[in-house]
Amino acid sequence: MAFFTTSDDRRLFYSDTGAGIPLLCLAGLTRCSRDFSFLAPHVTDLRMITLDYRGRGQSDHDPDFMNYNIFRESHDVIELLDHLGVERVVVLGTSRGGLIAMAMAASHPERLSAVILNDVGPVIEPVGIAKIMDYVGKQPASSTYDEAAKALQHGMAPHFPGVSLERWRQQAEIQYEQTDTGLVLRYDPALRTALLDQAAAGAMPDMWMFFDALRDIPTGVIRGANSDVLGKNTLDEMHRRHPGLISADIPDRGHVPFLDEPQSLDLIRKVIGKL
C-alpha cells in the first residue's frame, strides 16, 4: 500500500504497478482504485497507476467537503504525478475521472500523452444525473455481499443484460465494505452534500471548453450502448469538435462498462498504439 500527502495535508492512497507506458486510471464519482480490477489482468505490459480521490477508498476524508470537486481532484492528480516523478501519462478516466482528465487538459495539457474517457462527455444526461443523485451518500440497504449482488443484478439488468451474479458480487465487494453491522459505503457520505451545494452555487462550468482542450491530444471514448449518462448526440458532437477522436459502443453495457469487454480493450489499445 502506498500513500502520499497533498499540499493541503490530505493523505491519499495510490497504487503503482508494472512497467511500460504509464496508464493512470481515475475512477468514477463514488468509486476507488478497486474499480479497475477487471482491467488490470489485461494491461500487465503497462505501468498502471491508480488513485483513490480524497474522501474515497483508503484516502483521507476532507473536513471541507466542498473540496470534493473536479478542480481540487485534478490538482491532486498533478501532485501525485509530481510525487511519482512521472512527466506524462495516458489517463483512463471513468465518469468523474473523465471530467478530471478534461480539467487536466485545460490546465496541464503537457502532462497528458493521451486520454480515454469511459462513458462520459462534456454533457451529463439529466436522467443520469437524477439516477446518480438517487444513490449518492445513501448507505446500502443490503447487509451482505450476496444480498447486494442480487440487488445489483436486479437493478442493473435493463442496462447490463446477461451479466452474471458472480460478476455483480465482485462489483459489490468493490463498492461496499463489510462491517459487523452490515455493508457501508467506501466513500465519505458528505459527497452528496458537496454535490448539492455546488449545484446550488452554480459551480459547474460548461465542460465543452475543457473537452476542446483535448483537441490536440489523442483521445478515445468508450460508451456503454445503453448509457443514460453519455448520450449519442453528445458523442456525435465530441467527434465533430475532435476530428481525431475514436470511439466504441459497448453492447449490453450501461453506465459504466467494466473495461474488460473486448471492444473496450480494443479501443484502449488503439489509443495507446497512437503514441
PDB file of C-alpha atoms in Angstrom:
ATOM      1  CA  MET A   1       0.000   0.000   0.000  1.00  0.00           C
ATOM      2  CA  ALA A   2       1.255   3.475  -0.854  1.00  0.00           C
ATOM      3  CA  PHE A   3       0.207   6.946   0.246  1.00  0.00           C
ATOM      4  CA  PHE A   4       1.299  10.493  -0.475  1.00  0.00           C
ATOM      5  CA  THR A   5       0.390  13.775   1.207  1.00  0.00           C
ATOM      6  CA  THR A   6      -1.161  16.618  -0.766  1.00  0.00           C
ATOM      7  CA  SER A   7      -0.218  20.283  -0.471  1.00  0.00           C
ATOM      8  CA  ASP A   8      -3.221  20.794   1.838  1.00  0.00           C
ATOM      9  CA  ASP A   9      -2.196  17.875   4.070  1.00  0.00           C
ATOM     10  CA  ARG A  10      -4.602  15.156   2.897  1.00  0.00           C
ATOM     11  CA  ARG A  11      -3.172  11.617   2.830  1.00  0.00           C
ATOM     12  CA  LEU A  12      -4.231   9.877  -0.381  1.00  0.00           C
ATOM     13  CA  PHE A  13      -3.893   6.247  -1.393  1.00  0.00           C
ATOM     14  CA  TYR A  14      -2.454   5.203  -4.739  1.00  0.00           C
ATOM     15  CA  SER A  15      -1.096   2.096  -6.435  1.00  0.00           C
ATOM     16  CA  ASP A  16       1.748   1.890  -8.949  1.00  0.00           C
ATOM     17  CA  THR A  17       2.426  -1.466 -10.583  1.00  0.00           C
ATOM     18  CA  GLY A  18       4.141  -2.796 -13.676  1.00  0.00           C
ATOM     19  CA  ALA A  19       6.397  -1.100 -16.191  1.00  0.00           C
ATOM     20  CA  GLY A  20       5.959   0.468 -19.606  1.00  0.00           C
ATOM     21  CA  ILE A  21       3.769   3.336 -20.771  1.00  0.00           C
ATOM     22  CA  PRO A  22       2.159   4.941 -17.677  1.00  0.00           C
ATOM     23  CA  LEU A  23      -1.621   4.409 -17.616  1.00  0.00           C
ATOM     24  CA  LEU A  24      -3.288   6.497 -14.908  1.00  0.00           C
ATOM     25  CA  CYS A  25      -6.714   5.066 -14.071  1.00  0.00           C
ATOM     26  CA  LEU A  26      -9.163   7.507 -12.484  1.00  0.00           C
ATOM     27  CA  ALA A  27     -12.415   6.128 -11.092  1.00  0.00           C
ATOM     28  CA  GLY A  28     -15.990   7.370 -11.008  1.00  0.00           C
ATOM     29  CA  LEU A  29     -17.573   9.813  -8.569  1.00  0.00           C
ATOM     30  CA  THR A  30     -18.104   7.393  -5.661  1.00  0.00           C
ATOM     31  CA  ARG A  31     -15.619   4.733  -6.688  1.00  0.00           C
ATOM     32  CA  CYS A  32     -11.975   3.967  -5.990  1.00  0.00           C
ATOM     33  CA  SER A  33      -8.935   2.111  -7.324  1.00  0.00           C
ATOM     34  CA  ARG A  34     -10.688  -1.231  -6.962  1.00  0.00           C
ATOM     35  CA  ASP A  35     -12.860  -0.347  -9.945  1.00  0.00           C
ATOM     36  CA  PHE A  36     -10.009  -1.221 -12.285  1.00  0.00           C
ATOM     37  CA  SER A  37      -9.536  -4.768 -11.000  1.00  0.00           C
ATOM     38  CA  PHE A  38     -11.337  -6.172 -14.054  1.00  0.00           C
ATOM     39  CA  LEU A  39      -8.993  -4.268 -16.383  1.00  0.00           C
ATOM     40  CA  ALA A  40      -5.730  -4.971 -14.559  1.00  0.00           C
ATOM     41  CA  PRO A  41      -5.059  -8.510 -15.905  1.00  0.00           C
ATOM     42  CA  HIS A  42      -5.263  -7.153 -19.469  1.00  0.00           C
ATOM     43  CA  VAL A  43      -2.687  -4.343 -19.132  1.00  0.00           C
ATOM     44  CA  THR A  44       0.228  -6.106 -17.447  1.00  0.00           C
ATOM     45  CA  ASP A  45       2.571  -4.679 -20.093  1.00  0.00           C
ATOM     46  CA  LEU A  46       1.811  -1.136 -18.930  1.00  0.00           C
ATOM     47  CA  ARG A  47       2.661   0.839 -15.800  1.00  0.00           C
ATOM     48  CA  MET A  48      -0.758   1.004 -14.169  1.00  0.00           C
ATOM     49  CA  ILE A  49      -1.272   3.811 -11.650  1.00  0.00           C
ATOM     50  CA  THR A  50      -4.493   4.294  -9.705  1.00  0.00           C
ATOM     51  CA  LEU A  51      -5.633   6.911  -7.185  1.00  0.00           C
ATOM     52  CA  ASP A  52      -8.296   6.987  -4.502  1.00  0.00           C
ATOM     53  CA  TYR A  53      -9.592  10.563  -4.601  1.00  0.00           C
ATOM     54  CA  ARG A  54      -9.868  12.419  -1.303  1.00  0.00           C
ATOM     55  CA  GLY A  55     -12.877  11.082   0.572  1.00  0.00           C
ATOM     56  CA  ARG A  56     -12.909   7.796  -1.324  1.00  0.00           C
ATOM     57  CA  GLY A  57     -11.481   4.346  -0.714  1.00  0.00           C
ATOM     58  CA  GLN A  58      -8.463   4.393   1.575  1.00  0.00           C
ATOM     59  CA  SER A  59      -7.777   8.124   1.240  1.00  0.00           C
ATOM     60  CA  ASP A  60      -8.436  10.731   3.920  1.00  0.00           C
ATOM     61  CA  HIS A  61     -11.853  12.324   4.098  1.00  0.00           C
ATOM     62  CA  ASP A  62     -11.741  16.091   3.734  1.00  0.00           C
ATOM     63  CA  PRO A  63     -13.278  18.112   6.602  1.00  0.00           C
ATOM     64  CA  ASP A  64     -14.190  20.711   3.983  1.00  0.00           C
ATOM     65  CA  PHE A  65     -16.492  18.679   1.739  1.00  0.00           C
ATOM     66  CA  MET A  66     -16.533  21.482  -0.854  1.00  0.00           C
ATOM     67  CA  ASN A  67     -13.056  20.255  -1.808  1.00  0.00           C
ATOM     68  CA  TYR A  68     -14.794  17.281  -3.408  1.00  0.00           C
ATOM     69  CA  ASN A  69     -14.715  18.947  -6.822  1.00  0.00           C
ATOM     70  CA  ILE A  70     -13.019  18.187 -10.131  1.00  0.00           C
ATOM     71  CA  PHE A  71     -10.586  21.100  -9.880  1.00  0.00           C
ATOM     72  CA  ARG A  72      -9.181  20.133  -6.484  1.00  0.00           C
ATOM     73  CA  GLU A  73      -9.170  16.494  -7.530  1.00  0.00           C
ATOM     74  CA  SER A  74      -7.342  17.260 -10.796  1.00  0.00           C
ATOM     75  CA  HIS A  75      -4.782  19.209  -8.758  1.00  0.00           C
ATOM     76  CA  ASP A  76      -4.369  16.135  -6.532  1.00  0.00           C
ATOM     77  CA  VAL A  77      -3.663  14.085  -9.663  1.00  0.00           C
ATOM     78  CA  ILE A  78      -0.923  16.508 -10.744  1.00  0.00           C
ATOM     79  CA  GLU A  79       0.575  16.313  -7.254  1.00  0.00           C
ATOM     80  CA  LEU A  80       0.548  12.511  -7.471  1.00  0.00           C
ATOM     81  CA  LEU A  81       2.369  12.617 -10.815  1.00  0.00           C
ATOM     82  CA  ASP A  82       4.922  15.007  -9.318  1.00  0.00           C
ATOM     83  CA  HIS A  83       5.315  12.695  -6.318  1.00  0.00           C
ATOM     84  CA  LEU A  84       5.998   9.766  -8.658  1.00  0.00           C
ATOM     85  CA  GLY A  85       8.236  11.772 -10.968  1.00  0.00           C
ATOM     86  CA  VAL A  86       6.019  10.943 -13.954  1.00  0.00           C
ATOM     87  CA  GLU A  87       6.032  13.631 -16.642  1.00  0.00           C
ATOM     88  CA  ARG A  88       3.293  12.338 -18.985  1.00  0.00           C
ATOM     89  CA  VAL A  89       0.565   9.717 -18.718  1.00  0.00           C
ATOM     90  CA  VAL A  90      -2.298   8.176 -20.590  1.00  0.00           C
ATOM     91  CA  VAL A  91      -5.358   8.926 -18.462  1.00  0.00           C
ATOM     92  CA  LEU A  92      -8.170   6.389 -18.477  1.00  0.00           C
ATOM     93  CA  GLY A  93     -10.995   8.248 -16.790  1.00  0.00           C
ATOM     94  CA  THR A  94     -14.241   6.568 -15.820  1.00  0.00           C
ATOM     95  CA  SER A  95     -17.123   9.038 -15.474  1.00  0.00           C
ATOM     96  CA  ARG A  96     -15.830  11.568 -12.873  1.00  0.00           C
ATOM     97  CA  GLY A  97     -12.323  10.512 -13.843  1.00  0.00           C
ATOM     98  CA  GLY A  98     -13.037  11.611 -17.400  1.00  0.00           C
ATOM     99  CA  LEU A  99     -14.150  15.039 -16.217  1.00  0.00           C
ATOM    100  CA  ILE A 100     -10.908  15.290 -14.249  1.00  0.00           C
ATOM    101  CA  ALA A 101      -8.972  14.363 -17.413  1.00  0.00           C
ATOM    102  CA  MET A 102     -10.713  17.206 -19.276  1.00  0.00           C
ATOM    103  CA  ALA A 103      -9.824  19.624 -16.464  1.00  0.00           C
ATOM    104  CA  MET A 104      -6.211  18.445 -16.700  1.00  0.00           C
ATOM    105  CA  ALA A 105      -6.243  19.052 -20.466  1.00  0.00           C
ATOM    106  CA  ALA A 106      -7.211  22.674 -19.808  1.00  0.00           C
ATOM    107  CA  SER A 107      -4.723  23.280 -17.001  1.00  0.00           C
ATOM    108  CA  HIS A 108      -1.795  20.888 -17.679  1.00  0.00           C
ATOM    109  CA  PRO A 109      -2.005  19.547 -21.247  1.00  0.00           C
ATOM    110  CA  GLU A 110       1.717  18.838 -21.239  1.00  0.00           C
ATOM    111  CA  ARG A 111       1.141  16.053 -18.688  1.00  0.00           C
ATOM    112  CA  LEU A 112      -1.214  14.116 -20.988  1.00  0.00           C
ATOM    113  CA  SER A 113       0.070  11.815 -23.711  1.00  0.00           C
ATOM    114  CA  ALA A 114      -3.464  10.517 -24.393  1.00  0.00           C
ATOM    115  CA  VAL A 115      -6.908  10.360 -22.799  1.00  0.00           C
ATOM    116  CA  ILE A 116      -9.544   7.610 -22.767  1.00  0.00           C
ATOM    117  CA  LEU A 117     -12.981   8.599 -21.489  1.00  0.00           C
ATOM    118  CA  ASN A 118     -15.084   5.766 -20.099  1.00  0.00           C
ATOM    119  CA  ASP A 119     -18.767   6.605 -20.612  1.00  0.00           C
ATOM    120  CA  VAL A 120     -18.549  10.318 -20.014  1.00  0.00           C
ATOM    121  CA  GLY A 121     -18.523  13.506 -22.016  1.00  0.00           C
ATOM    122  CA  PRO A 122     -18.982  17.254 -21.540  1.00  0.00           C
ATOM    123  CA  VAL A 123     -22.751  16.801 -21.103  1.00  0.00           C
ATOM    124  CA  ILE A 124     -24.287  14.500 -18.491  1.00  0.00           C
ATOM    125  CA  GLU A 125     -27.795  13.420 -19.458  1.00  0.00           C
ATOM    126  CA  PRO A 126     -30.461  14.645 -16.973  1.00  0.00           C
ATOM    127  CA  VAL A 127     -31.753  11.107 -16.401  1.00  0.00           C
ATOM    128  CA  GLY A 128     -28.214  10.066 -15.496  1.00  0.00           C
ATOM    129  CA  ILE A 129     -27.838  12.940 -13.044  1.00  0.00           C
ATOM    130  CA  ALA A 130     -31.135  12.002 -11.410  1.00  0.00           C
ATOM    131  CA  LYS A 131     -30.059   8.384 -11.053  1.00  0.00           C
ATOM    132  CA  ILE A 132     -26.713   9.392  -9.539  1.00  0.00           C
ATOM    133  CA  MET A 133     -28.364  11.705  -7.011  1.00  0.00           C
ATOM    134  CA  ASP A 134     -30.751   8.918  -6.079  1.00  0.00           C
ATOM    135  CA  TYR A 135     -27.932   6.853  -4.582  1.00  0.00           C
ATOM    136  CA  VAL A 136     -25.018   9.173  -3.715  1.00  0.00           C
ATOM    137  CA  GLY A 137     -24.416   9.359   0.029  1.00  0.00           C
ATOM    138  CA  LYS A 138     -27.009   6.719   0.916  1.00  0.00           C
ATOM    139  CA  GLN A 139     -25.872   3.623   2.764  1.00  0.00           C
ATOM    140  CA  PRO A 140     -26.655   0.308   1.027  1.00  0.00           C
ATOM    141  CA  ALA A 141     -29.876  -1.428   2.041  1.00  0.00           C
ATOM    142  CA  SER A 142     -28.205  -4.837   1.717  1.00  0.00           C
ATOM    143  CA  SER A 143     -26.360  -6.254   4.717  1.00  0.00           C
ATOM    144  CA  THR A 144     -24.187  -8.842   2.909  1.00  0.00           C
ATOM    145  CA  TYR A 145     -22.321  -9.039  -0.375  1.00  0.00           C
ATOM    146  CA  ASP A 146     -24.628 -11.801  -1.566  1.00  0.00           C
ATOM    147  CA  GLU A 147     -27.679  -9.613  -0.951  1.00  0.00           C
ATOM    148  CA  ALA A 148     -26.012  -6.663  -2.634  1.00  0.00           C
ATOM    149  CA  ALA A 149     -25.084  -8.786  -5.656  1.00  0.00           C
ATOM    150  CA  LYS A 150     -28.703  -9.829  -6.161  1.00  0.00           C
ATOM    151  CA  ALA A 151     -29.870  -6.232  -5.769  1.00  0.00           C
ATOM    152  CA  LEU A 152     -27.301  -5.005  -8.295  1.00  0.00           C
ATOM    153  CA  GLN A 153     -28.197  -7.710 -10.790  1.00  0.00           C
ATOM    154  CA  HIS A 154     -31.898  -6.893 -10.494  1.00  0.00           C
ATOM    155  CA  GLY A 155     -31.456  -3.128 -10.620  1.00  0.00           C
ATOM    156  CA  MET A 156     -28.889  -3.080 -13.422  1.00  0.00           C
ATOM    157  CA  ALA A 157     -30.419  -5.795 -15.640  1.00  0.00           C
ATOM    158  CA  PRO A 158     -32.126  -3.360 -18.066  1.00  0.00           C
ATOM    159  CA  HIS A 159     -28.784  -1.738 -18.929  1.00  0.00           C
ATOM    160  CA  PHE A 160     -26.496  -4.733 -18.295  1.00  0.00           C
ATOM    161  CA  PRO A 161     -28.414  -7.772 -19.596  1.00  0.00           C
ATOM    162  CA  GLY A 162     -26.792 -11.149 -19.120  1.00  0.00           C
ATOM    163  CA  VAL A 163     -24.172 -10.134 -16.543  1.00  0.00           C
ATOM    164  CA  SER A 164     -23.619 -12.991 -14.116  1.00  0.00           C
ATOM    165  CA  LEU A 165     -24.438 -12.908 -10.417  1.00  0.00           C
ATOM    166  CA  GLU A 166     -20.774 -13.715  -9.745  1.00  0.00           C
ATOM    167  CA  ARG A 167     -19.691 -10.538 -11.537  1.00  0.00           C
ATOM    168  CA  TRP A 168     -22.192  -8.471  -9.553  1.00  0.00           C
ATOM    169  CA  ARG A 169     -20.866  -9.978  -6.327  1.00  0.00           C
ATOM    170  CA  GLN A 170     -17.375  -8.893  -7.328  1.00  0.00           C
ATOM    171  CA  GLN A 171     -18.779  -5.435  -8.032  1.00  0.00           C
ATOM    172  CA  ALA A 172     -20.487  -5.353  -4.639  1.00  0.00           C
ATOM    173  CA  GLU A 173     -17.157  -6.081  -2.957  1.00  0.00           C
ATOM    174  CA  ILE A 174     -15.605  -3.209  -4.916  1.00  0.00           C
ATOM    175  CA  GLN A 175     -18.333  -0.728  -3.971  1.00  0.00           C
ATOM    176  CA  TYR A 176     -19.033  -1.618  -0.345  1.00  0.00           C
ATOM    177  CA  GLU A 177     -17.156  -2.533   2.806  1.00  0.00           C
ATOM    178  CA  GLN A 178     -18.401  -5.353   5.035  1.00  0.00           C
ATOM    179  CA  THR A 179     -18.670  -4.487   8.740  1.00  0.00           C
ATOM    180  CA  ASP A 180     -20.141  -6.239  11.771  1.00  0.00           C
ATOM    181  CA  THR A 181     -23.359  -4.302  11.269  1.00  0.00           C
ATOM    182  CA  GLY A 182     -23.646  -4.717   7.501  1.00  0.00           C
ATOM    183  CA  LEU A 183     -22.332  -3.080   4.360  1.00  0.00           C
ATOM    184  CA  VAL A 184     -21.178   0.535   4.309  1.00  0.00           C
ATOM    185  CA  LEU A 185     -20.037   2.939   1.618  1.00  0.00           C
ATOM    186  CA  ARG A 186     -16.362   3.135   0.653  1.00  0.00           C
ATOM    187  CA  TYR A 187     -16.567   6.936   0.474  1.00  0.00           C
ATOM    188  CA  ASP A 188     -17.487   9.959   2.552  1.00  0.00           C
ATOM    189  CA  PRO A 189     -21.302  10.388   2.536  1.00  0.00           C
ATOM    190  CA  ALA A 190     -20.706  14.154   2.657  1.00  0.00           C
ATOM    191  CA  LEU A 191     -20.005  13.870  -1.065  1.00  0.00           C
ATOM    192  CA  ARG A 192     -23.771  14.183  -1.522  1.00  0.00           C
ATOM    193  CA  THR A 193     -23.870  17.496   0.341  1.00  0.00           C
ATOM    194  CA  ALA A 194     -20.958  18.734  -1.735  1.00  0.00           C
ATOM    195  CA  LEU A 195     -22.795  17.959  -4.982  1.00  0.00           C
ATOM    196  CA  LEU A 196     -25.991  19.629  -3.801  1.00  0.00           C
ATOM    197  CA  ASP A 197     -24.212  22.751  -2.532  1.00  0.00           C
ATOM    198  CA  GLN A 198     -22.075  23.037  -5.660  1.00  0.00           C
ATOM    199  CA  ALA A 199     -25.146  22.702  -7.881  1.00  0.00           C
ATOM    200  CA  ALA A 200     -26.978  25.376  -5.861  1.00  0.00           C
ATOM    201  CA  ALA A 201     -23.978  27.681  -6.222  1.00  0.00           C
ATOM    202  CA  GLY A 202     -23.773  27.086  -9.973  1.00  0.00           C
ATOM    203  CA  ALA A 203     -20.203  25.903  -9.507  1.00  0.00           C
ATOM    204  CA  MET A 204     -20.108  23.535 -12.503  1.00  0.00           C
ATOM    205  CA  PRO A 205     -18.682  25.223 -15.609  1.00  0.00           C
ATOM    206  CA  ASP A 206     -19.516  24.486 -19.239  1.00  0.00           C
ATOM    207  CA  MET A 207     -17.388  21.372 -19.819  1.00  0.00           C
ATOM    208  CA  TRP A 208     -17.241  21.811 -23.592  1.00  0.00           C
ATOM    209  CA  MET A 209     -14.380  24.280 -23.267  1.00  0.00           C
ATOM    210  CA  PHE A 210     -12.475  21.690 -21.239  1.00  0.00           C
ATOM    211  CA  PHE A 211     -13.219  18.962 -23.774  1.00  0.00           C
ATOM    212  CA  ASP A 212     -11.987  21.293 -26.528  1.00  0.00           C
ATOM    213  CA  ALA A 213      -8.612  21.356 -24.752  1.00  0.00           C
ATOM    214  CA  LEU A 214      -8.253  17.682 -25.783  1.00  0.00           C
ATOM    215  CA  ARG A 215      -8.265  18.581 -29.480  1.00  0.00           C
ATOM    216  CA  ASP A 216      -4.519  18.072 -29.952  1.00  0.00           C
ATOM    217  CA  ILE A 217      -4.331  15.088 -27.587  1.00  0.00           C
ATOM    218  CA  PRO A 218      -5.038  11.512 -28.816  1.00  0.00           C
ATOM    219  CA  THR A 219      -8.450  10.728 -27.332  1.00  0.00           C
ATOM    220  CA  GLY A 220     -10.796   7.765 -27.266  1.00  0.00           C
ATOM    221  CA  VAL A 221     -14.274   7.301 -25.867  1.00  0.00           C
ATOM    222  CA  ILE A 222     -15.790   4.090 -24.536  1.00  0.00           C
ATOM    223  CA  ARG A 223     -19.579   4.325 -24.380  1.00  0.00           C
ATOM    224  CA  GLY A 224     -21.992   1.808 -22.938  1.00  0.00           C
ATOM    225  CA  ALA A 225     -24.567   1.250 -25.686  1.00  0.00           C
ATOM    226  CA  ASN A 226     -27.289   1.514 -23.019  1.00  0.00           C
ATOM    227  CA  SER A 227     -25.733   4.512 -21.247  1.00  0.00           C
ATOM    228  CA  ASP A 228     -28.020   7.063 -19.603  1.00  0.00           C
ATOM    229  CA  VAL A 229     -25.061   9.367 -18.876  1.00  0.00           C
ATOM    230  CA  LEU A 230     -23.299   9.797 -22.235  1.00  0.00           C
ATOM    231  CA  GLY A 231     -25.882  10.432 -24.950  1.00  0.00           C
ATOM    232  CA  LYS A 232     -25.313   9.647 -28.620  1.00  0.00           C
ATOM    233  CA  ASN A 233     -25.889  13.280 -29.591  1.00  0.00           C
ATOM    234  CA  THR A 234     -23.150  14.330 -27.177  1.00  0.00           C
ATOM    235  CA  LEU A 235     -20.784  11.726 -28.613  1.00  0.00           C
ATOM    236  CA  ASP A 236     -21.563  12.919 -32.149  1.00  0.00           C
ATOM    237  CA  GLU A 237     -20.703  16.497 -31.133  1.00  0.00           C
ATOM    238  CA  MET A 238     -17.481  15.265 -29.491  1.00  0.00           C
ATOM    239  CA  HIS A 239     -16.477  13.699 -32.809  1.00  0.00           C
ATOM    240  CA  ARG A 240     -17.288  16.939 -34.635  1.00  0.00           C
ATOM    241  CA  ARG A 241     -15.133  19.015 -32.290  1.00  0.00           C
ATOM    242  CA  HIS A 242     -12.258  16.495 -32.111  1.00  0.00           C
ATOM    243  CA  PRO A 243     -11.678  15.115 -35.634  1.00  0.00           C
ATOM    244  CA  GLY A 244      -9.106  12.605 -34.378  1.00  0.00           C
ATOM    245  CA  LEU A 245     -11.434  11.138 -31.758  1.00  0.00           C
ATOM    246  CA  ILE A 246     -12.094   7.396 -31.874  1.00  0.00           C
ATOM    247  CA  SER A 247     -14.945   5.733 -30.023  1.00  0.00           C
ATOM    248  CA  ALA A 248     -16.577   2.377 -29.387  1.00  0.00           C
ATOM    249  CA  ASP A 249     -20.094   1.469 -28.283  1.00  0.00           C
ATOM    250  CA  ILE A 250     -20.041  -1.482 -25.882  1.00  0.00           C
ATOM    251  CA  PRO A 251     -23.080  -3.750 -26.335  1.00  0.00           C
ATOM    252  CA  ASP A 252     -25.133  -4.814 -23.299  1.00  0.00           C
ATOM    253  CA  ARG A 253     -23.475  -2.211 -21.109  1.00  0.00           C
ATOM    254  CA  GLY A 254     -24.842   0.918 -19.452  1.00  0.00           C
ATOM    255  CA  HIS A 255     -23.033   3.311 -17.120  1.00  0.00           C
ATOM    256  CA  VAL A 256     -20.256   2.208 -16.873  1.00  0.00           C
ATOM    257  CA  PRO A 257     -18.574  -0.593 -18.866  1.00  0.00           C
ATOM    258  CA  PHE A 258     -16.338  -2.845 -16.769  1.00  0.00           C
ATOM    259  CA  LEU A 259     -13.415  -2.229 -19.196  1.00  0.00           C
ATOM    260  CA  ASP A 260     -12.634  -5.923 -19.726  1.00  0.00           C
ATOM    261  CA  GLU A 261     -15.030  -6.173 -22.662  1.00  0.00           C
ATOM    262  CA  PRO A 262     -13.240  -6.982 -25.970  1.00  0.00           C
ATOM    263  CA  GLN A 263     -14.432  -3.716 -27.533  1.00  0.00           C
ATOM    264  CA  SER A 264     -13.208  -1.687 -24.525  1.00  0.00           C
ATOM    265  CA  LEU A 265      -9.794  -3.349 -24.585  1.00  0.00           C
ATOM    266  CA  ASP A 266      -9.540  -2.868 -28.346  1.00  0.00           C
ATOM    267  CA  LEU A 267     -10.178   0.872 -28.050  1.00  0.00           C
ATOM    268  CA  ILE A 268      -7.676   1.236 -25.194  1.00  0.00           C
ATOM    269  CA  ARG A 269      -5.029  -0.482 -27.333  1.00  0.00           C
ATOM    270  CA  LYS A 270      -5.851   1.664 -30.374  1.00  0.00           C
ATOM    271  CA  VAL A 271      -5.363   4.883 -28.395  1.00  0.00           C
ATOM    272  CA  ILE A 272      -2.115   3.695 -26.814  1.00  0.00           C
ATOM    273  CA  GLY A 273      -0.967   2.468 -30.220  1.00  0.00           C
ATOM    274  CA  LYS A 274      -1.070   6.063 -31.486  1.00  0.00           C
ATOM    275  CA  LEU A 275       1.742   7.065 -29.099  1.00  0.00           C
TER     276      LEU A 275
END
